[in-house]
Amino acid sequence: MSALPRSYNPFAEDEEDDVAPAGPGGAGGADRQRYLQQEVVRRSAATADSTTRSLSLLYESERIGVAASEELVRQGEALKRTEQMVDKMDQDLKTSQRHINSIKSVWGGLVNYFKAKPPESKPEQNGAPEYYANSKLKEAMMSSKEQESKYQESHPNLRKLDNSDNDFNKADSVSSVQRDAYPKNQQLRAYHQKIDTNLDEMSSGLSRLKSLALGLQTEIEEQDDMLDRLTKKVETLDVNIKNTDRKVRQL
């Protein structure tokens, strides 16, 4: 007779070895739940860190856009100053031509006497001439400059990511309606609020960058027109200079 009962299962011992002892209160399930909670917190912290870095890059792009706008305005001032110099040279050249006509003949002197004198230009003021950028660019630059302090506070080289207790204290200051929309866990709530705040600021920053881009486009188009006008004036001035030089040689 065999010593084993009829209901003996030869695989039962293996199954019992594979099952971890639950222990009092289900220790295995509690460990897994704790691990999942830590993983959620870790991912939330990583997401908050990522949005903060993206926001810093956005502020840096905005700062570069403002610097490019200021340089474009200085270029516009230089173009206006050049155009004024060309206009002054053209006026002086016309005056020289009147004197040459007076020297060449008496008839030329009489013609110049009865001919209306060209209007004299106003004397140039000291310093760079006043130049006003288009209104779109000016408004965009002013709006972006107001955010410069935020850029200084959030730049990764100047400020490290701070998910300290201050963020948790801020999490308690929201209204009850907003609090219901976030997790009950204080740490998770702080991370989620930080992510939402960063996303809102990123949206505003992208809107300001768009305004800067549109203002730069308008300013470039206006300066292109100024360059075309200046090119035509320079070409006309060159022709007049050559004609005046030829008249002077004929005296």
mmCIF file of C-alpha atoms in Angstrom:
data_model
loop_
_atom_site.group_PDB
_atom_site.id
_atom_site.type_symbol
_atom_site.label_atom_id
_atom_site.label_comp_id
_atom_site.label_asym_id
_atom_site.label_seq_id
_atom_site.Cartn_x
_atom_site.Cartn_y
_atom_site.Cartn_z
ATOM 1 C CA MET A 1 0.000 0.000 0.000
ATOM 2 C CA SER A 2 1.207 3.442 -0.785
ATOM 3 C CA ALA A 3 1.555 5.921 2.075
ATOM 4 C CA LEU A 4 0.154 8.760 -0.077
ATOM 5 C CA PRO A 5 -3.572 9.607 0.069
ATOM 6 C CA ARG A 6 -5.756 9.249 -2.992
ATOM 7 C CA SER A 7 -6.212 13.084 -3.243
ATOM 8 C CA TYR A 8 -2.478 13.751 -3.256
ATOM 9 C CA ASN A 9 -1.373 16.311 -5.912
ATOM 10 C CA PRO A 10 2.324 15.996 -6.827
ATOM 11 C CA PHE A 11 2.396 19.681 -8.015
ATOM 12 C CA ALA A 12 0.922 21.131 -4.825
ATOM 13 C CA GLU A 13 4.310 21.513 -3.147
ATOM 14 C CA ASP A 14 5.680 23.537 -6.083
ATOM 15 C CA GLU A 15 2.668 25.873 -6.038
ATOM 16 C CA GLU A 16 3.041 26.416 -2.309
ATOM 17 C CA ASP A 17 6.722 27.330 -2.790
ATOM 18 C CA ASP A 18 5.865 29.959 -5.458
ATOM 19 C CA VAL A 19 3.292 31.803 -3.336
ATOM 20 C CA ALA A 20 4.904 34.526 -1.167
ATOM 21 C CA PRO A 21 3.663 34.636 2.363
ATOM 22 C CA ALA A 22 1.090 37.387 2.641
ATOM 23 C CA GLY A 23 1.927 38.061 6.257
ATOM 24 C CA PRO A 24 -0.271 40.017 8.568
ATOM 25 C CA GLY A 25 -2.317 42.668 6.742
ATOM 26 C CA GLY A 26 -1.075 41.693 3.245
ATOM 27 C CA ALA A 27 2.476 43.049 3.291
ATOM 28 C CA GLY A 28 3.089 42.223 -0.395
ATOM 29 C CA GLY A 29 0.143 44.345 -1.601
ATOM 30 C CA ALA A 30 1.132 47.236 0.649
ATOM 31 C CA ASP A 31 4.683 47.241 -0.712
ATOM 32 C CA ARG A 32 3.416 47.321 -4.275
ATOM 33 C CA GLN A 33 1.031 50.175 -3.509
ATOM 34 C CA ARG A 34 3.843 52.109 -1.849
ATOM 35 C CA TYR A 35 6.049 51.534 -4.877
ATOM 36 C CA LEU A 36 3.339 52.771 -7.251
ATOM 37 C CA GLN A 37 2.817 55.893 -5.158
ATOM 38 C CA GLN A 38 6.539 56.640 -5.209
ATOM 39 C CA GLU A 39 6.640 56.087 -8.959
ATOM 40 C CA VAL A 40 3.746 58.522 -9.487
ATOM 41 C CA VAL A 41 5.495 61.146 -7.356
ATOM 42 C CA ARG A 42 8.772 60.595 -9.216
ATOM 43 C CA ARG A 43 7.155 61.001 -12.617
ATOM 44 C CA SER A 44 5.272 64.093 -11.465
ATOM 45 C CA ALA A 45 8.525 65.623 -10.219
ATOM 46 C CA ALA A 46 10.241 64.818 -13.525
ATOM 47 C CA THR A 47 7.383 66.420 -15.465
ATOM 48 C CA ALA A 48 7.524 69.557 -13.294
ATOM 49 C CA ASP A 49 11.280 69.730 -13.830
ATOM 50 C CA SER A 50 10.836 69.336 -17.599
ATOM 51 C CA THR A 51 8.233 72.103 -17.843
ATOM 52 C CA THR A 52 10.477 74.401 -15.798
ATOM 53 C CA ARG A 53 13.385 73.824 -18.186
ATOM 54 C CA SER A 54 11.120 74.414 -21.171
ATOM 55 C CA LEU A 55 9.904 77.635 -19.603
ATOM 56 C CA SER A 56 13.496 78.772 -19.075
ATOM 57 C CA LEU A 57 14.306 78.098 -22.732
ATOM 58 C CA LEU A 58 11.210 80.046 -23.725
ATOM 59 C CA TYR A 59 12.291 83.047 -21.644
ATOM 60 C CA GLU A 60 15.766 82.851 -23.188
ATOM 61 C CA SER A 61 14.278 82.823 -26.693
ATOM 62 C CA GLU A 62 12.182 85.816 -25.752
ATOM 63 C CA ARG A 63 15.239 87.647 -24.457
ATOM 64 C CA ILE A 64 17.071 86.961 -27.731
ATOM 65 C CA GLY A 65 14.043 88.233 -29.656
ATOM 66 C CA VAL A 66 14.060 91.482 -27.684
ATOM 67 C CA ALA A 67 17.806 91.913 -28.326
ATOM 68 C CA ALA A 68 17.250 91.337 -32.056
ATOM 69 C CA SER A 69 14.424 93.900 -32.032
ATOM 70 C CA GLU A 70 16.607 96.506 -30.344
ATOM 71 C CA GLU A 71 19.374 95.898 -32.879
ATOM 72 C CA LEU A 72 16.876 96.272 -35.720
ATOM 73 C CA VAL A 73 15.710 99.595 -34.288
ATOM 74 C CA ARG A 74 19.336 100.803 -34.147
ATOM 75 C CA GLN A 75 19.700 99.760 -37.763
ATOM 76 C CA GLY A 76 16.639 101.820 -38.614
ATOM 77 C CA GLU A 77 18.219 104.828 -36.900
ATOM 78 C CA ALA A 78 21.376 104.358 -38.981
ATOM 79 C CA LEU A 79 19.345 104.138 -42.176
ATOM 80 C CA LYS A 80 17.446 107.303 -41.331
ATOM 81 C CA ARG A 81 20.683 109.124 -40.509
ATOM 82 C CA THR A 82 22.150 107.993 -43.828
ATOM 83 C CA GLU A 83 19.082 109.146 -45.713
ATOM 84 C CA GLN A 84 19.299 112.569 -44.080
ATOM 85 C CA MET A 85 22.961 112.830 -45.069
ATOM 86 C CA VAL A 86 22.120 111.935 -48.676
ATOM 87 C CA ASP A 87 19.344 114.556 -48.740
ATOM 88 C CA LYS A 88 21.775 117.153 -47.373
ATOM 89 C CA MET A 89 24.360 116.248 -50.006
ATOM 90 C CA ASP A 90 21.749 116.536 -52.722
ATOM 91 C CA GLN A 91 20.750 119.990 -51.502
ATOM 92 C CA ASP A 92 24.379 121.140 -51.354
ATOM 93 C CA LEU A 93 24.909 119.811 -54.864
ATOM 94 C CA LYS A 94 21.959 121.832 -56.176
ATOM 95 C CA THR A 95 23.410 124.943 -54.562
ATOM 96 C CA SER A 96 26.750 124.224 -56.227
ATOM 97 C CA GLN A 97 25.052 123.861 -59.588
ATOM 98 C CA ARG A 98 23.439 127.288 -59.160
ATOM 99 C CA HIS A 99 26.815 128.848 -58.492
ATOM 100 C CA ILE A 100 28.329 127.108 -61.490
ATOM 101 C CA ASN A 101 25.571 128.451 -63.723
ATOM 102 C CA SER A 102 26.241 131.958 -62.414
ATOM 103 C CA ILE A 103 29.937 131.635 -63.171
ATOM 104 C CA LYS A 104 29.454 130.272 -66.689
ATOM 105 C CA SER A 105 27.427 133.168 -68.090
ATOM 106 C CA VAL A 106 25.520 136.293 -67.274
ATOM 107 C CA TRP A 107 22.376 134.667 -68.586
ATOM 108 C CA GLY A 108 22.816 131.825 -66.123
ATOM 109 C CA GLY A 109 23.192 134.359 -63.303
ATOM 110 C CA LEU A 110 19.951 136.085 -64.330
ATOM 111 C CA VAL A 111 18.152 132.754 -64.461
ATOM 112 C CA ASN A 112 19.391 131.904 -60.987
ATOM 113 C CA TYR A 113 18.359 135.339 -59.743
ATOM 114 C CA PHE A 114 14.743 134.924 -60.818
ATOM 115 C CA LYS A 115 14.616 131.199 -60.166
ATOM 116 C CA ALA A 116 13.209 130.167 -56.819
ATOM 117 C CA LYS A 117 15.803 128.979 -54.348
ATOM 118 C CA PRO A 118 15.525 125.437 -53.123
ATOM 119 C CA PRO A 119 14.079 125.135 -49.624
ATOM 120 C CA GLU A 120 16.740 124.944 -46.968
ATOM 121 C CA SER A 121 16.678 121.939 -44.709
ATOM 122 C CA LYS A 122 16.542 122.363 -40.978
ATOM 123 C CA PRO A 123 19.852 121.990 -39.167
ATOM 124 C CA GLU A 124 20.419 118.515 -37.836
ATOM 125 C CA GLN A 125 20.182 118.034 -34.108
ATOM 126 C CA ASN A 126 23.078 116.666 -32.154
ATOM 127 C CA GLY A 127 23.061 112.936 -31.640
ATOM 128 C CA ALA A 128 21.204 110.241 -33.508
ATOM 129 C CA PRO A 129 18.009 111.239 -35.323
ATOM 130 C CA GLU A 130 14.743 110.210 -33.790
ATOM 131 C CA TYR A 131 13.505 106.950 -35.167
ATOM 132 C CA TYR A 132 10.273 105.283 -34.162
ATOM 133 C CA ALA A 133 9.761 101.585 -34.722
ATOM 134 C CA ASN A 134 6.353 100.332 -35.777
ATOM 135 C CA SER A 135 3.725 100.109 -33.061
ATOM 136 C CA LYS A 136 3.500 96.302 -33.185
ATOM 137 C CA LEU A 137 7.189 95.892 -32.429
ATOM 138 C CA LYS A 138 7.188 98.547 -29.699
ATOM 139 C CA GLU A 139 4.263 96.942 -27.868
ATOM 140 C CA ALA A 140 5.797 93.468 -28.176
ATOM 141 C CA MET A 141 9.149 94.685 -26.853
ATOM 142 C CA MET A 142 7.527 96.413 -23.870
ATOM 143 C CA SER A 143 5.496 93.308 -23.036
ATOM 144 C CA SER A 144 8.544 91.045 -23.241
ATOM 145 C CA LYS A 145 10.772 93.347 -21.193
ATOM 146 C CA GLU A 146 8.272 93.142 -18.359
ATOM 147 C CA GLN A 147 9.014 89.404 -18.177
ATOM 148 C CA GLU A 148 12.779 89.883 -17.866
ATOM 149 C CA SER A 149 12.655 89.456 -14.094
ATOM 150 C CA LYS A 150 10.929 86.092 -14.510
ATOM 151 C CA TYR A 151 13.663 85.036 -16.902
ATOM 152 C CA GLN A 152 16.293 85.899 -14.336
ATOM 153 C CA GLU A 153 14.438 83.911 -11.681
ATOM 154 C CA SER A 154 13.874 80.802 -13.784
ATOM 155 C CA HIS A 155 17.067 80.535 -15.838
ATOM 156 C CA PRO A 156 18.695 77.169 -15.057
ATOM 157 C CA ASN A 157 22.121 78.764 -14.581
ATOM 158 C CA LEU A 158 20.761 81.265 -12.066
ATOM 159 C CA ARG A 159 18.118 79.292 -10.238
ATOM 160 C CA LYS A 160 17.891 75.580 -9.592
ATOM 161 C CA LEU A 161 14.596 73.767 -9.624
ATOM 162 C CA ASP A 162 13.081 74.242 -6.199
ATOM 163 C CA ASN A 163 10.335 71.838 -5.223
ATOM 164 C CA SER A 164 10.686 72.628 -1.566
ATOM 165 C CA ASP A 165 8.107 73.056 1.149
ATOM 166 C CA ASN A 166 7.297 76.509 -0.223
ATOM 167 C CA ASP A 167 5.507 74.866 -3.121
ATOM 168 C CA PHE A 168 3.605 72.678 -0.708
ATOM 169 C CA ASN A 169 2.581 75.708 1.330
ATOM 170 C CA LYS A 170 1.348 77.377 -1.869
ATOM 171 C CA ALA A 171 -0.685 74.280 -2.602
ATOM 172 C CA ASP A 172 -2.701 74.887 0.552
ATOM 173 C CA SER A 173 -3.533 78.463 -0.459
ATOM 174 C CA VAL A 174 -5.703 77.557 -3.457
ATOM 175 C CA SER A 175 -9.452 77.667 -3.342
ATOM 176 C CA SER A 176 -11.531 74.646 -2.436
ATOM 177 C CA VAL A 177 -12.748 74.289 -6.037
ATOM 178 C CA GLN A 178 -9.205 74.195 -7.352
ATOM 179 C CA ARG A 179 -8.137 71.865 -4.551
ATOM 180 C CA ASP A 180 -10.749 69.318 -5.610
ATOM 181 C CA ALA A 181 -9.237 69.204 -9.095
ATOM 182 C CA TYR A 182 -5.830 68.113 -7.766
ATOM 183 C CA PRO A 183 -4.786 64.926 -5.950
ATOM 184 C CA LYS A 184 -5.298 64.852 -2.207
ATOM 185 C CA ASN A 185 -1.656 63.971 -1.646
ATOM 186 C CA GLN A 186 0.089 67.213 -0.675
ATOM 187 C CA GLN A 187 3.271 66.451 -2.602
ATOM 188 C CA LEU A 188 1.455 65.408 -5.762
ATOM 189 C CA ARG A 189 -0.809 68.442 -5.502
ATOM 190 C CA ALA A 190 2.216 70.770 -5.410
ATOM 191 C CA TYR A 191 3.768 69.132 -8.465
ATOM 192 C CA HIS A 192 0.525 69.264 -10.443
ATOM 193 C CA GLN A 193 -0.006 72.911 -9.599
ATOM 194 C CA LYS A 194 3.561 73.709 -10.627
ATOM 195 C CA ILE A 195 3.048 71.929 -13.950
ATOM 196 C CA ASP A 196 -0.184 73.835 -14.604
ATOM 197 C CA THR A 197 1.470 77.156 -13.707
ATOM 198 C CA ASN A 198 4.416 76.473 -16.001
ATOM 199 C CA LEU A 199 2.105 75.506 -18.859
ATOM 200 C CA ASP A 200 0.096 78.710 -18.416
ATOM 201 C CA GLU A 201 3.283 80.804 -18.480
ATOM 202 C CA MET A 202 4.519 78.907 -21.527
ATOM 203 C CA SER A 203 1.284 79.722 -23.314
ATOM 204 C CA SER A 204 1.689 83.418 -22.488
ATOM 205 C CA GLY A 205 5.351 83.321 -23.540
ATOM 206 C CA LEU A 206 4.539 81.753 -26.890
ATOM 207 C CA SER A 207 1.946 84.475 -27.454
ATOM 208 C CA ARG A 208 4.551 87.162 -26.742
ATOM 209 C CA LEU A 209 7.036 85.453 -29.055
ATOM 210 C CA LYS A 210 4.426 85.492 -31.805
ATOM 211 C CA SER A 211 3.876 89.228 -31.280
ATOM 212 C CA LEU A 212 7.647 89.803 -31.446
ATOM 213 C CA ALA A 213 7.866 87.836 -34.687
ATOM 214 C CA LEU A 214 5.032 89.806 -36.288
ATOM 215 C CA GLY A 215 6.554 93.109 -35.142
ATOM 216 C CA LEU A 216 9.958 92.127 -36.521
ATOM 217 C CA GLN A 217 8.403 91.184 -39.838
ATOM 218 C CA THR A 218 6.639 94.547 -40.127
ATOM 219 C CA GLU A 219 9.802 96.435 -39.154
ATOM 220 C CA ILE A 220 11.902 94.548 -41.697
ATOM 221 C CA GLU A 221 9.385 95.300 -44.445
ATOM 222 C CA GLU A 222 9.424 99.014 -43.579
ATOM 223 C CA GLN A 223 13.223 99.103 -43.544
ATOM 224 C CA ASP A 224 13.285 97.310 -46.902
ATOM 225 C CA ASP A 225 11.197 100.152 -48.318
ATOM 226 C CA MET A 226 13.607 102.638 -46.751
ATOM 227 C CA LEU A 227 16.568 100.828 -48.339
ATOM 228 C CA ASP A 228 14.909 100.928 -51.755
ATOM 229 C CA ARG A 229 14.238 104.645 -51.375
ATOM 230 C CA LEU A 230 17.787 105.277 -50.198
ATOM 231 C CA THR A 231 19.239 103.284 -53.094
ATOM 232 C CA LYS A 232 17.342 105.417 -55.638
ATOM 233 C CA LYS A 233 18.500 108.621 -53.943
ATOM 234 C CA VAL A 234 22.116 107.480 -53.958
ATOM 235 C CA GLU A 235 21.927 106.570 -57.651
ATOM 236 C CA THR A 236 20.423 109.970 -58.492
ATOM 237 C CA LEU A 237 23.043 111.713 -56.378
ATOM 238 C CA ASP A 238 25.824 109.844 -58.153
ATOM 239 C CA VAL A 239 24.538 110.975 -61.545
ATOM 240 C CA ASN A 240 24.276 114.599 -60.367
ATOM 241 C CA ILE A 241 27.791 114.519 -58.944
ATOM 242 C CA LYS A 242 29.181 113.313 -62.261
ATOM 243 C CA ASN A 243 27.287 116.042 -64.159
ATOM 244 C CA THR A 244 28.496 118.720 -61.766
ATOM 245 C CA ASP A 245 32.074 117.473 -62.052
ATOM 246 C CA ARG A 246 31.838 117.631 -65.851
ATOM 247 C CA LYS A 247 30.536 121.232 -65.711
ATOM 248 C CA VAL A 248 33.321 122.258 -63.378
ATOM 249 C CA ARG A 249 35.928 120.839 -65.783
ATOM 250 C CA GLN A 250 34.368 122.844 -68.639
ATOM 251 C CA LEU A 251 34.827 126.180 -66.866
#
